[in-house]
C-alpha positions in Angstrom: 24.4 10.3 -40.8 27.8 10.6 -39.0 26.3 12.8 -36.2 23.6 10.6 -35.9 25.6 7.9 -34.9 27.4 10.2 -32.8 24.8 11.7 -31.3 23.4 8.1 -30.4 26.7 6.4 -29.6 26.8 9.6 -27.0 23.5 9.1 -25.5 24.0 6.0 -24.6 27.4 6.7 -22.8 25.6 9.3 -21.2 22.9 6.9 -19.7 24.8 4.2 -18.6 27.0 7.4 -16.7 23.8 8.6 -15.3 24.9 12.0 -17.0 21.2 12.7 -17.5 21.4 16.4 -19.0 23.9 15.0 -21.3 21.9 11.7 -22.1 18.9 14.7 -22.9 20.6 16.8 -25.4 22.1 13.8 -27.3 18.5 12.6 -27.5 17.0 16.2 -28.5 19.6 16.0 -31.6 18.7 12.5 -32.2 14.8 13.5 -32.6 15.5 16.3 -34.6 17.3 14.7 -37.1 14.9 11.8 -37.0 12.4 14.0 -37.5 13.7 15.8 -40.4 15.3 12.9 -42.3 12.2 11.4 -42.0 9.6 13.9 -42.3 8.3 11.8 -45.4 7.6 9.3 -42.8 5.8 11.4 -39.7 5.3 8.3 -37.7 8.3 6.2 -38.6 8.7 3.7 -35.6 12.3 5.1 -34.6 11.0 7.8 -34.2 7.9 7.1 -32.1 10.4 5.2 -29.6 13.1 8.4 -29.3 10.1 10.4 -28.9 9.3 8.2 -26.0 12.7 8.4 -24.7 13.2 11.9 -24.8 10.0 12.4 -22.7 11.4 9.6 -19.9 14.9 12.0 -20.0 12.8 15.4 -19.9 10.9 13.7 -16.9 14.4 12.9 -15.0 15.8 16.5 -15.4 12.6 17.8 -14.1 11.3 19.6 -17.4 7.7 18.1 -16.9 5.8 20.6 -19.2 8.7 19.6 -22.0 8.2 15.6 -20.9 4.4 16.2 -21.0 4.7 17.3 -25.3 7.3 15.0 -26.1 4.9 11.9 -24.6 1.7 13.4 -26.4 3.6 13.3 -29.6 5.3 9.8 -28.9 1.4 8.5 -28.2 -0.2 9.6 -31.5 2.6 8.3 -33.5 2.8 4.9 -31.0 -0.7 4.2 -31.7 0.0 4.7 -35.6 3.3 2.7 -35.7 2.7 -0.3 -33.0 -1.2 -0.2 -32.5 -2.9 0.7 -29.7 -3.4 -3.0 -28.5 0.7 -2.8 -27.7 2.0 -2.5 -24.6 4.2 -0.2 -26.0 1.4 2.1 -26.6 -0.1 1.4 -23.4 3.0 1.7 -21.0 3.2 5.6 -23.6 -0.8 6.5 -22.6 0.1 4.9 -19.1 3.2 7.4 -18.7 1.7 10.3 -20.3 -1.4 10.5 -17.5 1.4 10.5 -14.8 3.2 13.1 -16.5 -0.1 15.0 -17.0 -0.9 14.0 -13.2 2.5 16.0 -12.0 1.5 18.6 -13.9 -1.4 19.1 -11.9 -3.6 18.7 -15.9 -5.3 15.1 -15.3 -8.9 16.2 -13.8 -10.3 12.5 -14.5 -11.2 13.5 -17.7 -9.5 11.1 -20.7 -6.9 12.5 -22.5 -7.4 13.3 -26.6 -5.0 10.9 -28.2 -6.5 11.0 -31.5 
């Protein structure tokens, strides 16, 4: 739990620095641990949001294919967690087709959230 915090207290240091690489590893950690510690819970809502913000951080240091997974997985568990009427989940879908698009993926066809 203490490297949790740590790990979070760091990240946000990071950000407000604009130490984006930094800001990125802190928030890999922080998923990770998420993940594990709540593996009984796949699509806890803390999650779902680090998810989000570890694809927005893989986006800044250019690691597009990375951003592109991390979104897709911060989708499926937004539409579980906040529904997909939320702008949350929309602004996620919204974010993951311009990932997609940079990718050079998005051919006009819909994406499979489900």
């Amino acid at each position: 739990l203490l490297r949790y915090e740590a790990e979070t207290r760091s990240m946000n240091v990071a950000l407000e620095a604009a130490h984006y690489e930094d800001a990125l590893g802190c928030c890999a950690h922080v998923v990770e641990f998420l993940a594990s510690a709540l593996s009984h819970v796949p699509h806890h809502p803390l999650l779902s949001l680090q998810r989000y913000t570890l694809a927005d951080l893989q986006l800044a240091c250019n690691r597009t294919s990375e951003a592109a997974q991390s979104m897709k997985e911060a989708v499926a568990s937004l539409r579980v967690t906040h529904g997909e009427d939320s702008e949350m989940y929309r602004g996620a879908v919204g974010r993951l087709g311009e990932i997609q698009q940079q990718l050079g993926t998005s051919d006009g066809q819909q994406t499979n959230l489900r």
